[in-house]
PDB file of C-alpha atoms in Angstrom:
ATOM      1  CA  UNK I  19     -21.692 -15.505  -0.286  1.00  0.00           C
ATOM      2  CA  UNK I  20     -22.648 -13.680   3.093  1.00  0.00           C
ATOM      3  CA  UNK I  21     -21.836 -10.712   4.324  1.00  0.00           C
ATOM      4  CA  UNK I  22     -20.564  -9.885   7.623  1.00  0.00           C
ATOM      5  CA  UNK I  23     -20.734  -6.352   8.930  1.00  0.00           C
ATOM      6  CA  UNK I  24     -18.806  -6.531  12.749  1.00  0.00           C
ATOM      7  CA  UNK I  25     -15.708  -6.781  11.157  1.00  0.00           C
ATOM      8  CA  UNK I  26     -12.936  -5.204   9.199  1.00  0.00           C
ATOM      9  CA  UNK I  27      -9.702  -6.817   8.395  1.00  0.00           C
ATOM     10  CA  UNK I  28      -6.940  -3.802   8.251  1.00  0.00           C
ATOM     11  CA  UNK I  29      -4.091  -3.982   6.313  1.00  0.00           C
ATOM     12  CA  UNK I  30      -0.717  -1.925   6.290  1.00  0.00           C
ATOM     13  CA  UNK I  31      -0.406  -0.364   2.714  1.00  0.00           C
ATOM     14  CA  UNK I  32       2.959  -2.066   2.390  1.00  0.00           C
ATOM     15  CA  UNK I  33       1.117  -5.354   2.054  1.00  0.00           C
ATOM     16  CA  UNK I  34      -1.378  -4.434  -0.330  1.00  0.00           C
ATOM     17  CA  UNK I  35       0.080  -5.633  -4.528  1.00  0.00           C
ATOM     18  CA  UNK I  36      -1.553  -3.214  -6.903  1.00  0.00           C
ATOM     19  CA  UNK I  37      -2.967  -5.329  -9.888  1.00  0.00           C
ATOM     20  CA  UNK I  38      -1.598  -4.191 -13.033  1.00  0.00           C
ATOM     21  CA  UNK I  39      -4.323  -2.926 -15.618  1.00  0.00           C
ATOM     22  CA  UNK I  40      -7.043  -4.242 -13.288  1.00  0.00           C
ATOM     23  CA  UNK I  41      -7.756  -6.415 -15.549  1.00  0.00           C
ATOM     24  CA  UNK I  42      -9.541  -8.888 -13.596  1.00  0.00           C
ATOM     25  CA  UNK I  43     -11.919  -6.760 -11.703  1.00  0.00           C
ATOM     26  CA  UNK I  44      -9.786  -6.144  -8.778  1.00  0.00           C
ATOM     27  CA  UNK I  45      -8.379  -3.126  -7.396  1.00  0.00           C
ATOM     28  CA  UNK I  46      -5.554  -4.643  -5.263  1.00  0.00           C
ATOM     29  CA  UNK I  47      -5.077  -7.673  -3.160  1.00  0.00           C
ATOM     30  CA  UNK I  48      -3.293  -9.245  -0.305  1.00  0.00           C
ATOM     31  CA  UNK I  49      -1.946 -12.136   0.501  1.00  0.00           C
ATOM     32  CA  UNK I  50      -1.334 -13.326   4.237  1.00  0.00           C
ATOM     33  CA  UNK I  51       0.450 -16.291   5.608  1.00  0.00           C
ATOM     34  CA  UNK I  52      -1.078 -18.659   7.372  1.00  0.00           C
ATOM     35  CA  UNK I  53      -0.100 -18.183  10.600  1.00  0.00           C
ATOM     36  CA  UNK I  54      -1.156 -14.489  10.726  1.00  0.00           C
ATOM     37  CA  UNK I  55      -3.680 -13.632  13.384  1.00  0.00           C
ATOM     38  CA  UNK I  56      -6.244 -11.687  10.569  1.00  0.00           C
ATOM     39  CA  UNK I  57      -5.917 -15.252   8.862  1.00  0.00           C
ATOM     40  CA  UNK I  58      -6.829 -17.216  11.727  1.00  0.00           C
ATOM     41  CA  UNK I  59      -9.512 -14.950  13.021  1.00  0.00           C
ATOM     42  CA  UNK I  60     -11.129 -14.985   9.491  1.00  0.00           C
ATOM     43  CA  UNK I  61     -10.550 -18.945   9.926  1.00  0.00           C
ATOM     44  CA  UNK I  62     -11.643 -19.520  13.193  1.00  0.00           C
ATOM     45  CA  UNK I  63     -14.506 -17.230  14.217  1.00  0.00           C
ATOM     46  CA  UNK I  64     -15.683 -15.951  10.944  1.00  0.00           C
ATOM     47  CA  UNK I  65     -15.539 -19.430   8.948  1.00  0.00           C
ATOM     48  CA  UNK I  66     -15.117 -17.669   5.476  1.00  0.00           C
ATOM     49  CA  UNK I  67     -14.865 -19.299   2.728  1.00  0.00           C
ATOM     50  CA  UNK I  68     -13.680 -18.810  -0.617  1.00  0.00           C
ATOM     51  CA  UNK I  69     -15.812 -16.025  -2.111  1.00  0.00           C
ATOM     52  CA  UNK I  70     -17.323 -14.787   0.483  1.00  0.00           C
ATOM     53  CA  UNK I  71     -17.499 -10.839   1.265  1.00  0.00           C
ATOM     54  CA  UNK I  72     -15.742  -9.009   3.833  1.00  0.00           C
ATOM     55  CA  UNK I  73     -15.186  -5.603   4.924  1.00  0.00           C
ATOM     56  CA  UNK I  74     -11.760  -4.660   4.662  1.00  0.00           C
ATOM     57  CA  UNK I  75      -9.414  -1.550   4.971  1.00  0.00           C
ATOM     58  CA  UNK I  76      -5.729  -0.133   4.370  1.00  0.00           C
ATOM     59  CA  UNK I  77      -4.750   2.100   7.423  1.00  0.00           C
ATOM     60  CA  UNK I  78      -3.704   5.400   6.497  1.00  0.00           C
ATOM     61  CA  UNK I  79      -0.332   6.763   7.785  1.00  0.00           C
ATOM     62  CA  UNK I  80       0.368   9.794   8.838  1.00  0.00           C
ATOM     63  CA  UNK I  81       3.149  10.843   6.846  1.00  0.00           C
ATOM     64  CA  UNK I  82       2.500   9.523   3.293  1.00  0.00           C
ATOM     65  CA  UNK I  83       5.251   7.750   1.336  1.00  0.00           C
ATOM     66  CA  UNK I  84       5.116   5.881  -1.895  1.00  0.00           C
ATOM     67  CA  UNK I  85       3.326   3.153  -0.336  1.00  0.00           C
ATOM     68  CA  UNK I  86       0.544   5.093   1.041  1.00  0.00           C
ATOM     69  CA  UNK I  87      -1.304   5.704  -2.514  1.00  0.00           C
ATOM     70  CA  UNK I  88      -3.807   3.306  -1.421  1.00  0.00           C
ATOM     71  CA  UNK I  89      -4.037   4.663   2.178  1.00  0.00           C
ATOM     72  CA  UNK I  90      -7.778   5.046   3.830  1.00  0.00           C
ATOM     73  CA  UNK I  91      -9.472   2.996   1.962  1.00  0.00           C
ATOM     74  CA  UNK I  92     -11.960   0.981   2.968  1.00  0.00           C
ATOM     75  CA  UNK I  93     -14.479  -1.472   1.393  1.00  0.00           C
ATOM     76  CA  UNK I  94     -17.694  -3.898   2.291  1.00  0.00           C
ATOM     77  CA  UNK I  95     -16.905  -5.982  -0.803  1.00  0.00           C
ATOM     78  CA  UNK I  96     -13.532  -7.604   0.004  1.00  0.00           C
ATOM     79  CA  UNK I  97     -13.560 -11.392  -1.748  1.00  0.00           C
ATOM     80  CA  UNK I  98     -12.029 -13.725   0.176  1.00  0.00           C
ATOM     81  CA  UNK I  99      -9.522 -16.737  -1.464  1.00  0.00           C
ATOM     82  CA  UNK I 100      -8.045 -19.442   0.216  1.00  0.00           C
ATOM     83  CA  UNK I 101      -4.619 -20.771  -0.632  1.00  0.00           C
ATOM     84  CA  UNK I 102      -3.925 -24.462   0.541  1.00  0.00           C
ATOM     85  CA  UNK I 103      -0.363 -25.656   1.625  1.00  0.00           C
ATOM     86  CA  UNK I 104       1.157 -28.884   2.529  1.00  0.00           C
ATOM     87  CA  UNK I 105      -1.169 -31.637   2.825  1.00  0.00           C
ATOM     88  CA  UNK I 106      -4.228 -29.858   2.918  1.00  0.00           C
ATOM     89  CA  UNK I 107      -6.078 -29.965  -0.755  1.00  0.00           C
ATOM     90  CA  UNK I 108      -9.296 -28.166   0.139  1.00  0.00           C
ATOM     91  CA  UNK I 109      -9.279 -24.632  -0.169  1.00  0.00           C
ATOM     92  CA  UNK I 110     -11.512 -23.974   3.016  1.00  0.00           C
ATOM     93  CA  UNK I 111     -11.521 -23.980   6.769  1.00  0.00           C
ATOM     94  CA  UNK I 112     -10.410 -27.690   8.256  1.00  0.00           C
ATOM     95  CA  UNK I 113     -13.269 -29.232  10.776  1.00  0.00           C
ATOM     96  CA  UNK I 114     -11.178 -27.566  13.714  1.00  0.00           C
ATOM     97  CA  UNK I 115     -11.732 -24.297  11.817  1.00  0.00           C
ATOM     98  CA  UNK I 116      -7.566 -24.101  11.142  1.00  0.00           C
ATOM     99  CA  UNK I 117      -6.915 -22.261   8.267  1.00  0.00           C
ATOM    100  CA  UNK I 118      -5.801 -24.631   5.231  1.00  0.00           C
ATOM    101  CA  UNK I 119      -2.744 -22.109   4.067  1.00  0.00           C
ATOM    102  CA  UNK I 120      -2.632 -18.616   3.086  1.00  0.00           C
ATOM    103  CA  UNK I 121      -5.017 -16.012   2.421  1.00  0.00           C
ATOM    104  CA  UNK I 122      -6.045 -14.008  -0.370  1.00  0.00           C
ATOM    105  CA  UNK I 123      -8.004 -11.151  -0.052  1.00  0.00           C
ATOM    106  CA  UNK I 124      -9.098  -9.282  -3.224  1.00  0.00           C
ATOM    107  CA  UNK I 125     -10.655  -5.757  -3.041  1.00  0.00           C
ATOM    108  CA  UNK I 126     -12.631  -4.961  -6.370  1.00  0.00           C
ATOM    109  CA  UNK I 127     -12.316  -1.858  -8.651  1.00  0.00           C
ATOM    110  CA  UNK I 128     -14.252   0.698  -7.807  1.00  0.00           C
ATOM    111  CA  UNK I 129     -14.069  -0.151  -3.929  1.00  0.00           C
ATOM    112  CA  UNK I 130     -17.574   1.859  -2.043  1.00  0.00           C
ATOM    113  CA  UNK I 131     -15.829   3.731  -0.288  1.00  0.00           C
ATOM    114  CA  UNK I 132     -16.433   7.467   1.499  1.00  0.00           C
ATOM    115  CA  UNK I 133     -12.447   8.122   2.035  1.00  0.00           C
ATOM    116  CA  UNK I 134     -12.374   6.863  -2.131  1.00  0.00           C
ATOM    117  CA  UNK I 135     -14.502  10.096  -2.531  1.00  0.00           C
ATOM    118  CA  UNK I 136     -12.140  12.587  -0.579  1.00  0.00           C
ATOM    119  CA  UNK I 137      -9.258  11.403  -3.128  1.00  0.00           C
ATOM    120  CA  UNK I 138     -11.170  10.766  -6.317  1.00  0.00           C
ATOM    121  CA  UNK I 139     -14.318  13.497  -6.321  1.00  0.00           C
ATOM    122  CA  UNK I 140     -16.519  10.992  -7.186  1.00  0.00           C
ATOM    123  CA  UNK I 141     -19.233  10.080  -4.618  1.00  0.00           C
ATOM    124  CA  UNK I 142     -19.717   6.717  -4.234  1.00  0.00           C
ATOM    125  CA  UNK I 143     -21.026   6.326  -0.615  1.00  0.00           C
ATOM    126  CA  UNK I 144     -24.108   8.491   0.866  1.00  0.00           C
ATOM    127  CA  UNK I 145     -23.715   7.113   4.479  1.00  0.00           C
ATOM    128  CA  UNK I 146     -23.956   9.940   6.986  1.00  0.00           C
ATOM    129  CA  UNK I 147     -21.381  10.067   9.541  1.00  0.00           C
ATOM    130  CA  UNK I 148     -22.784   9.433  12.804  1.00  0.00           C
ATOM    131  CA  UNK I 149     -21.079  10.519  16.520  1.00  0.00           C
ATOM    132  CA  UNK I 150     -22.418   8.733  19.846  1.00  0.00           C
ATOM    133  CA  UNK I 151     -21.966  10.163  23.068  1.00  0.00           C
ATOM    134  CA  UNK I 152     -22.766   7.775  25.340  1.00  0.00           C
ATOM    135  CA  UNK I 153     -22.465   7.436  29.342  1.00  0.00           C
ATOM    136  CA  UNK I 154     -19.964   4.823  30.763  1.00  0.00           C
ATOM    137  CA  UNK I 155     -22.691   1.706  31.301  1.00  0.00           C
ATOM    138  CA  UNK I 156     -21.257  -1.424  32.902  1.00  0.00           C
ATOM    139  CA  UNK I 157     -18.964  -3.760  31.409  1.00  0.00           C
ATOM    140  CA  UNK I 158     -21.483  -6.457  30.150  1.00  0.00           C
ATOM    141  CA  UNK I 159     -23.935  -3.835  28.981  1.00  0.00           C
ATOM    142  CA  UNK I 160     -21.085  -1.947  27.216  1.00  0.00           C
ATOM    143  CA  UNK I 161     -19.567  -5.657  26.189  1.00  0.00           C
ATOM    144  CA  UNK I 162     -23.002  -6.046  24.767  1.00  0.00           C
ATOM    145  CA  UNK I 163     -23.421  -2.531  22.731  1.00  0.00           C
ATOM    146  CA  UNK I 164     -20.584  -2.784  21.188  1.00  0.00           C
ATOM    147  CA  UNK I 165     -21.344  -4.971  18.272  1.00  0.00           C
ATOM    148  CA  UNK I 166     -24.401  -3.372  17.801  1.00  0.00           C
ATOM    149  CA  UNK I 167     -22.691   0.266  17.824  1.00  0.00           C
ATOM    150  CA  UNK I 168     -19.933  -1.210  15.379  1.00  0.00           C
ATOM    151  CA  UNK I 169     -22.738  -2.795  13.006  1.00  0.00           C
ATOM    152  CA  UNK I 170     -24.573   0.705  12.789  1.00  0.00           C
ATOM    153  CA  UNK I 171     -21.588   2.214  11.824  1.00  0.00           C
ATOM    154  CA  UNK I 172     -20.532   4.665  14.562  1.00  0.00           C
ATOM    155  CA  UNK I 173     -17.849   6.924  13.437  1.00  0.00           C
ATOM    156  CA  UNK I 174     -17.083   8.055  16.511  1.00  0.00           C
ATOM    157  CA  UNK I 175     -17.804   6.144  20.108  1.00  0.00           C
ATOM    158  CA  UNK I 176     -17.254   8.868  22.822  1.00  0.00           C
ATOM    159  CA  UNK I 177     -17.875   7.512  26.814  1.00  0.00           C
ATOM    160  CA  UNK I 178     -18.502   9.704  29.764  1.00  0.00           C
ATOM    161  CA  UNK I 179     -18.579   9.256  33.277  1.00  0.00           C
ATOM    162  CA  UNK I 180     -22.326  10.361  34.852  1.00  0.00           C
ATOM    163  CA  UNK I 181     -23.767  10.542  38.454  1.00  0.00           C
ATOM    164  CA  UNK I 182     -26.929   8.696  37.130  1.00  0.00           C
ATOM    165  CA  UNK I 183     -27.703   6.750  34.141  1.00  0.00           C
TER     166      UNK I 183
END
């Protein structure tokens, strides 16, 4: 199983399915078709396969509704499950890195989570929230920081034009 910090696979909380009892471990999960673009990028540049971890996230909306109980959360342990269709038996990435059918994703109960800890009072993540003001560099340089900003876990990325840098 590896981990893979640069990325986190957001999903709508209409398309997360509650599991009933959580019986088997898991918080929620979500299931997308294959020819989503979060299935393909997991697919194609990540090259997950089934069991490895993943960050993943449920965007919060602004005006909550009956599917938003689930909204702002975020996790580093997401599992990842391939589903094969058609032809395809094996459930991994083909040689061309095509995904083989749908995707599972399965969040576990308790999810780490800082926004779990506004909702639930319990703390559960002791990461300090970290602001970087940085001045505009040039495009490769900034093309460049970027993972490396993302990995450290920048809250908040804030660019500003100088004279001299």
């Amino acid at each position: 199983s590896s981990n893979l910090f640069l990325n986190r696979i957001m999903f709508d909380a209409t398309e997360l399915s509650v599991v009933s009892g959580q019986s088997e471990g898991y918080l929620a999960t979500v299931t997308l078709p294959k020819d989503d673009y979060r299935t393909r990028h997991i697919a194609k540049t990540l090259n997950l396969q089934n069991g490895d971890c993943v960050r993943a996230g449920c965007v919060r909306d602004r005006d909550p509704s009956e599917f938003d109980s689930l909204g702002g959360l975020m996790t580093d342990e997401a599992f990842v499950e391939w589903l094969p269709e058609g032809k395809i038996k094996k459930a991994s990435p083909t040689r061309n890195r095509e995904p083989p059918g749908s995707l599972k994703v399965l969040i576990p109960n308790p999810p780490k989570t800082s926004l779990w800890e506004d909702r639930y009072g319990a703390e559960t993540d002791d990461t300090p929230r970290v602001s970087l003001l940085l001045a505009l560099p040039r495009p490769l340089q900034l093309q460049r920081l970027l993972p490396m900003v993302a990995q450290l876990g920048v809250e908040n990325l804030i660019l500003t034009n100088a004279r001299k840098v």
